[in-house]
Amino acid sequence: MKFKRQIVVIFLAISILLNIQLIGFILKTNHNIDRNLMYSNLVLSSFINNSMDNIENGVELYRKNIFSYKEFKKTLEKESTNLFWYDTLLEKTRLLNPKFDVNLFETKAYLNMIHKKQVITNDDLENIEKLAHIHIYASFDDFYISKKITGSEINPYYIQGYLDMEKLSEQYLKNEEK
């Protein structure tokens, strides 16, 4: 009887420890998702806004481990050159990026080039994809974003169709004609 009680106690202790570890893992994972979601949003909003300050700001936030979404939003709001694009991306983008790895200087240089010519081509999208390790899929007015992790693709989260690059290009051409 005493032996059975000991087994039950040991089993309960193991269960409690496993549950504590599981809770810790979930909290840690959510923490990382928050951080990576913010960082991903930041790179994407910088890409669309053509704003170099946004990238620098976000990297600074990332390094300081400021994970509060409100704090992030407040800081980006100050820097954002176009609040419409900023709000759209912040609210609509849900990009899960464990181990998000961006070559900051290359990406900045490329974004700067796009900023100067004010038009985005398919080649530009492919180059951004390579630099930022993100995949941007266009379908008419809608954009889908997904990330490849260990060979398998995460289901892309939907972004409403505010990022229609063809319209952006047409607008640029009309402005050039004037």
PDB file of C-alpha atoms in Angstrom:
ATOM      1  CA  MET A   1       0.000   0.000   0.000  1.00  0.00           C
ATOM      2  CA  LYS A   2       2.826   2.370   0.976  1.00  0.00           C
ATOM      3  CA  PHE A   3       4.625   1.475  -2.279  1.00  0.00           C
ATOM      4  CA  LYS A   4       1.515   2.312  -4.351  1.00  0.00           C
ATOM      5  CA  ARG A   5       1.195   5.670  -2.556  1.00  0.00           C
ATOM      6  CA  GLN A   6       4.844   6.446  -3.362  1.00  0.00           C
ATOM      7  CA  ILE A   7       4.250   5.637  -7.034  1.00  0.00           C
ATOM      8  CA  VAL A   8       1.177   7.920  -7.091  1.00  0.00           C
ATOM      9  CA  VAL A   9       3.150  10.747  -5.406  1.00  0.00           C
ATOM     10  CA  ILE A  10       6.048  10.340  -7.870  1.00  0.00           C
ATOM     11  CA  PHE A  11       3.592  10.276 -10.806  1.00  0.00           C
ATOM     12  CA  LEU A  12       1.868  13.449  -9.547  1.00  0.00           C
ATOM     13  CA  ALA A  13       5.217  15.200  -9.042  1.00  0.00           C
ATOM     14  CA  ILE A  14       6.298  14.324 -12.597  1.00  0.00           C
ATOM     15  CA  SER A  15       2.926  15.534 -13.972  1.00  0.00           C
ATOM     16  CA  ILE A  16       3.231  18.849 -12.117  1.00  0.00           C
ATOM     17  CA  LEU A  17       6.792  19.377 -13.370  1.00  0.00           C
ATOM     18  CA  LEU A  18       5.771  18.585 -16.951  1.00  0.00           C
ATOM     19  CA  ASN A  19       2.827  20.993 -16.723  1.00  0.00           C
ATOM     20  CA  ILE A  20       5.071  23.762 -15.369  1.00  0.00           C
ATOM     21  CA  GLN A  21       7.526  23.167 -18.226  1.00  0.00           C
ATOM     22  CA  LEU A  22       4.694  23.195 -20.773  1.00  0.00           C
ATOM     23  CA  ILE A  23       3.276  26.463 -19.413  1.00  0.00           C
ATOM     24  CA  GLY A  24       6.763  27.977 -19.476  1.00  0.00           C
ATOM     25  CA  PHE A  25       7.250  26.840 -23.075  1.00  0.00           C
ATOM     26  CA  ILE A  26       3.892  28.318 -24.154  1.00  0.00           C
ATOM     27  CA  LEU A  27       4.660  31.644 -22.455  1.00  0.00           C
ATOM     28  CA  LYS A  28       8.142  31.738 -23.971  1.00  0.00           C
ATOM     29  CA  THR A  29       6.769  30.898 -27.438  1.00  0.00           C
ATOM     30  CA  ASN A  30       4.116  33.625 -27.217  1.00  0.00           C
ATOM     31  CA  HIS A  31       6.795  36.054 -26.090  1.00  0.00           C
ATOM     32  CA  ASN A  32       8.904  35.242 -29.163  1.00  0.00           C
ATOM     33  CA  ILE A  33       5.896  35.450 -31.478  1.00  0.00           C
ATOM     34  CA  ASP A  34       5.165  38.952 -30.144  1.00  0.00           C
ATOM     35  CA  ARG A  35       8.737  40.058 -30.697  1.00  0.00           C
ATOM     36  CA  ASN A  36       9.024  38.515 -34.145  1.00  0.00           C
ATOM     37  CA  LEU A  37       5.611  39.763 -35.180  1.00  0.00           C
ATOM     38  CA  MET A  38       6.667  43.308 -34.306  1.00  0.00           C
ATOM     39  CA  TYR A  39       9.985  42.965 -36.081  1.00  0.00           C
ATOM     40  CA  SER A  40       8.322  41.502 -39.178  1.00  0.00           C
ATOM     41  CA  ASN A  41       5.717  44.258 -39.219  1.00  0.00           C
ATOM     42  CA  LEU A  42       8.445  46.793 -38.891  1.00  0.00           C
ATOM     43  CA  VAL A  43      10.415  45.514 -41.892  1.00  0.00           C
ATOM     44  CA  LEU A  44       7.257  45.260 -43.985  1.00  0.00           C
ATOM     45  CA  SER A  45       6.004  48.713 -43.033  1.00  0.00           C
ATOM     46  CA  SER A  46       9.430  50.115 -43.810  1.00  0.00           C
ATOM     47  CA  PHE A  47       9.344  48.408 -47.196  1.00  0.00           C
ATOM     48  CA  ILE A  48       5.970  49.945 -48.021  1.00  0.00           C
ATOM     49  CA  ASN A  49       6.595  53.317 -46.389  1.00  0.00           C
ATOM     50  CA  ASN A  50      10.074  53.573 -47.912  1.00  0.00           C
ATOM     51  CA  SER A  51      11.102  54.814 -44.502  1.00  0.00           C
ATOM     52  CA  MET A  52      14.624  54.026 -43.360  1.00  0.00           C
ATOM     53  CA  ASP A  53      13.912  55.400 -39.872  1.00  0.00           C
ATOM     54  CA  ASN A  54      11.316  52.710 -39.241  1.00  0.00           C
ATOM     55  CA  ILE A  55      13.816  49.900 -39.735  1.00  0.00           C
ATOM     56  CA  GLU A  56      16.378  51.526 -37.449  1.00  0.00           C
ATOM     57  CA  ASN A  57      13.743  52.223 -34.813  1.00  0.00           C
ATOM     58  CA  GLY A  58      12.438  48.690 -34.793  1.00  0.00           C
ATOM     59  CA  VAL A  59      15.875  47.148 -34.553  1.00  0.00           C
ATOM     60  CA  GLU A  60      16.523  49.433 -31.573  1.00  0.00           C
ATOM     61  CA  LEU A  61      13.257  48.301 -29.938  1.00  0.00           C
ATOM     62  CA  TYR A  62      14.114  44.691 -30.729  1.00  0.00           C
ATOM     63  CA  ARG A  63      17.571  44.997 -29.153  1.00  0.00           C
ATOM     64  CA  LYS A  64      16.184  46.651 -26.027  1.00  0.00           C
ATOM     65  CA  ASN A  65      13.664  43.805 -25.707  1.00  0.00           C
ATOM     66  CA  ILE A  66      10.669  46.118 -25.644  1.00  0.00           C
ATOM     67  CA  PHE A  67       7.925  43.684 -26.495  1.00  0.00           C
ATOM     68  CA  SER A  68       4.908  45.799 -25.577  1.00  0.00           C
ATOM     69  CA  TYR A  69       2.751  46.211 -28.665  1.00  0.00           C
ATOM     70  CA  LYS A  70       1.491  49.590 -27.416  1.00  0.00           C
ATOM     71  CA  GLU A  71       5.061  50.822 -26.971  1.00  0.00           C
ATOM     72  CA  PHE A  72       5.965  49.580 -30.427  1.00  0.00           C
ATOM     73  CA  LYS A  73       2.923  51.251 -31.977  1.00  0.00           C
ATOM     74  CA  LYS A  74       3.641  54.531 -30.191  1.00  0.00           C
ATOM     75  CA  THR A  75       7.260  54.611 -31.398  1.00  0.00           C
ATOM     76  CA  LEU A  76       6.415  53.658 -34.956  1.00  0.00           C
ATOM     77  CA  GLU A  77       3.603  56.211 -35.027  1.00  0.00           C
ATOM     78  CA  LYS A  78       6.119  58.987 -34.394  1.00  0.00           C
ATOM     79  CA  GLU A  79       8.323  57.808 -37.255  1.00  0.00           C
ATOM     80  CA  SER A  80       5.775  56.658 -39.782  1.00  0.00           C
ATOM     81  CA  THR A  81       5.651  58.760 -42.941  1.00  0.00           C
ATOM     82  CA  ASN A  82       2.277  57.397 -43.960  1.00  0.00           C
ATOM     83  CA  LEU A  83      -0.129  56.400 -41.188  1.00  0.00           C
ATOM     84  CA  PHE A  84      -2.558  54.782 -43.645  1.00  0.00           C
ATOM     85  CA  TRP A  85       0.043  52.248 -44.768  1.00  0.00           C
ATOM     86  CA  TYR A  86       1.334  51.907 -41.216  1.00  0.00           C
ATOM     87  CA  ASP A  87      -2.082  51.112 -39.712  1.00  0.00           C
ATOM     88  CA  THR A  88      -2.968  48.772 -42.555  1.00  0.00           C
ATOM     89  CA  LEU A  89       0.185  46.725 -42.106  1.00  0.00           C
ATOM     90  CA  LEU A  90       0.136  46.770 -38.335  1.00  0.00           C
ATOM     91  CA  GLU A  91      -3.462  45.613 -38.118  1.00  0.00           C
ATOM     92  CA  LYS A  92      -3.599  43.242 -41.107  1.00  0.00           C
ATOM     93  CA  THR A  93      -0.150  41.616 -41.075  1.00  0.00           C
ATOM     94  CA  ARG A  94       0.178  38.516 -38.946  1.00  0.00           C
ATOM     95  CA  LEU A  95       3.538  37.141 -39.901  1.00  0.00           C
ATOM     96  CA  LEU A  96       5.024  34.405 -37.748  1.00  0.00           C
ATOM     97  CA  ASN A  97       8.795  34.443 -38.016  1.00  0.00           C
ATOM     98  CA  PRO A  98      10.821  32.347 -35.611  1.00  0.00           C
ATOM     99  CA  LYS A  99      14.501  33.126 -36.210  1.00  0.00           C
ATOM    100  CA  PHE A 100      13.705  36.145 -38.367  1.00  0.00           C
ATOM    101  CA  ASP A 101      17.025  37.053 -39.963  1.00  0.00           C
ATOM    102  CA  VAL A 102      17.402  40.258 -41.946  1.00  0.00           C
ATOM    103  CA  ASN A 103      20.603  41.642 -43.334  1.00  0.00           C
ATOM    104  CA  LEU A 104      19.841  45.177 -42.212  1.00  0.00           C
ATOM    105  CA  PHE A 105      22.335  47.065 -44.327  1.00  0.00           C
ATOM    106  CA  GLU A 106      21.576  45.252 -47.586  1.00  0.00           C
ATOM    107  CA  THR A 107      17.847  45.620 -47.015  1.00  0.00           C
ATOM    108  CA  LYS A 108      18.202  49.308 -46.177  1.00  0.00           C
ATOM    109  CA  ALA A 109      20.256  49.907 -49.307  1.00  0.00           C
ATOM    110  CA  TYR A 110      17.686  48.151 -51.458  1.00  0.00           C
ATOM    111  CA  LEU A 111      14.736  49.964 -49.877  1.00  0.00           C
ATOM    112  CA  ASN A 112      16.557  53.223 -50.440  1.00  0.00           C
ATOM    113  CA  MET A 113      16.932  52.413 -54.139  1.00  0.00           C
ATOM    114  CA  ILE A 114      13.198  51.655 -54.404  1.00  0.00           C
ATOM    115  CA  HIS A 115      12.462  54.883 -52.564  1.00  0.00           C
ATOM    116  CA  LYS A 116      14.456  56.885 -55.126  1.00  0.00           C
ATOM    117  CA  LYS A 117      12.759  55.413 -58.187  1.00  0.00           C
ATOM    118  CA  GLN A 118       9.292  55.245 -56.543  1.00  0.00           C
ATOM    119  CA  VAL A 119       8.177  52.156 -58.442  1.00  0.00           C
ATOM    120  CA  ILE A 120       8.291  48.509 -57.441  1.00  0.00           C
ATOM    121  CA  THR A 121       8.802  45.773 -60.030  1.00  0.00           C
ATOM    122  CA  ASN A 122       8.632  41.974 -59.772  1.00  0.00           C
ATOM    123  CA  ASP A 123      12.438  41.912 -59.639  1.00  0.00           C
ATOM    124  CA  ASP A 124      12.309  44.263 -56.657  1.00  0.00           C
ATOM    125  CA  LEU A 125       9.901  41.935 -54.865  1.00  0.00           C
ATOM    126  CA  GLU A 126      12.162  38.955 -55.563  1.00  0.00           C
ATOM    127  CA  ASN A 127      15.203  40.814 -54.248  1.00  0.00           C
ATOM    128  CA  ILE A 128      13.366  41.929 -51.118  1.00  0.00           C
ATOM    129  CA  GLU A 129      12.275  38.318 -50.665  1.00  0.00           C
ATOM    130  CA  LYS A 130      15.895  37.165 -50.789  1.00  0.00           C
ATOM    131  CA  LEU A 131      17.129  39.905 -48.476  1.00  0.00           C
ATOM    132  CA  ALA A 132      14.423  39.699 -45.848  1.00  0.00           C
ATOM    133  CA  HIS A 133      13.742  35.962 -46.191  1.00  0.00           C
ATOM    134  CA  ILE A 134      10.041  36.621 -46.690  1.00  0.00           C
ATOM    135  CA  HIS A 135       7.809  35.559 -49.560  1.00  0.00           C
ATOM    136  CA  ILE A 136       5.372  38.040 -51.025  1.00  0.00           C
ATOM    137  CA  TYR A 137       2.685  36.602 -53.247  1.00  0.00           C
ATOM    138  CA  ALA A 138       0.466  38.944 -55.255  1.00  0.00           C
ATOM    139  CA  SER A 139      -2.992  38.034 -56.461  1.00  0.00           C
ATOM    140  CA  PHE A 140      -4.814  40.988 -58.027  1.00  0.00           C
ATOM    141  CA  ASP A 141      -5.325  43.422 -55.118  1.00  0.00           C
ATOM    142  CA  ASP A 142      -4.412  40.938 -52.402  1.00  0.00           C
ATOM    143  CA  PHE A 143      -1.053  40.046 -50.926  1.00  0.00           C
ATOM    144  CA  TYR A 144      -0.141  36.879 -49.113  1.00  0.00           C
ATOM    145  CA  ILE A 145       2.941  36.569 -46.983  1.00  0.00           C
ATOM    146  CA  SER A 146       4.520  33.384 -45.717  1.00  0.00           C
ATOM    147  CA  LYS A 147       7.827  32.249 -44.343  1.00  0.00           C
ATOM    148  CA  LYS A 148       9.713  29.062 -45.147  1.00  0.00           C
ATOM    149  CA  ILE A 149      10.942  27.219 -42.089  1.00  0.00           C
ATOM    150  CA  THR A 150      12.929  24.007 -42.392  1.00  0.00           C
ATOM    151  CA  GLY A 151      11.580  23.368 -45.858  1.00  0.00           C
ATOM    152  CA  SER A 152       7.891  23.587 -44.961  1.00  0.00           C
ATOM    153  CA  GLU A 153       5.811  26.699 -45.469  1.00  0.00           C
ATOM    154  CA  ILE A 154       3.728  28.283 -42.741  1.00  0.00           C
ATOM    155  CA  ASN A 155       0.167  28.950 -43.838  1.00  0.00           C
ATOM    156  CA  PRO A 156       0.247  32.548 -45.059  1.00  0.00           C
ATOM    157  CA  TYR A 157      -1.818  35.094 -43.186  1.00  0.00           C
ATOM    158  CA  TYR A 158      -4.129  37.191 -45.289  1.00  0.00           C
ATOM    159  CA  ILE A 159      -3.422  40.844 -45.927  1.00  0.00           C
ATOM    160  CA  GLN A 160      -6.203  42.950 -47.420  1.00  0.00           C
ATOM    161  CA  GLY A 161      -5.559  44.454 -50.804  1.00  0.00           C
ATOM    162  CA  TYR A 162      -3.950  47.775 -50.033  1.00  0.00           C
ATOM    163  CA  LEU A 163      -0.603  46.727 -51.438  1.00  0.00           C
ATOM    164  CA  ASP A 164      -1.416  46.598 -55.122  1.00  0.00           C
ATOM    165  CA  MET A 165       1.935  47.424 -56.661  1.00  0.00           C
ATOM    166  CA  GLU A 166       0.530  47.769 -60.163  1.00  0.00           C
ATOM    167  CA  LYS A 167      -1.672  50.641 -59.025  1.00  0.00           C
ATOM    168  CA  LEU A 168       1.308  52.188 -57.278  1.00  0.00           C
ATOM    169  CA  SER A 169       3.316  51.919 -60.508  1.00  0.00           C
ATOM    170  CA  GLU A 170       0.479  53.369 -62.599  1.00  0.00           C
ATOM    171  CA  GLN A 171       0.186  56.302 -60.214  1.00  0.00           C
ATOM    172  CA  TYR A 172       3.895  56.902 -60.538  1.00  0.00           C
ATOM    173  CA  LEU A 173       3.715  56.884 -64.334  1.00  0.00           C
ATOM    174  CA  LYS A 174       0.771  59.325 -64.318  1.00  0.00           C
ATOM    175  CA  ASN A 175       2.733  61.666 -62.043  1.00  0.00           C
ATOM    176  CA  GLU A 176       5.720  61.444 -64.380  1.00  0.00           C
ATOM    177  CA  GLU A 177       3.581  62.431 -67.391  1.00  0.00           C
ATOM    178  CA  LYS A 178       2.320  65.622 -65.677  1.00  0.00           C
TER     179      LYS A 178
END
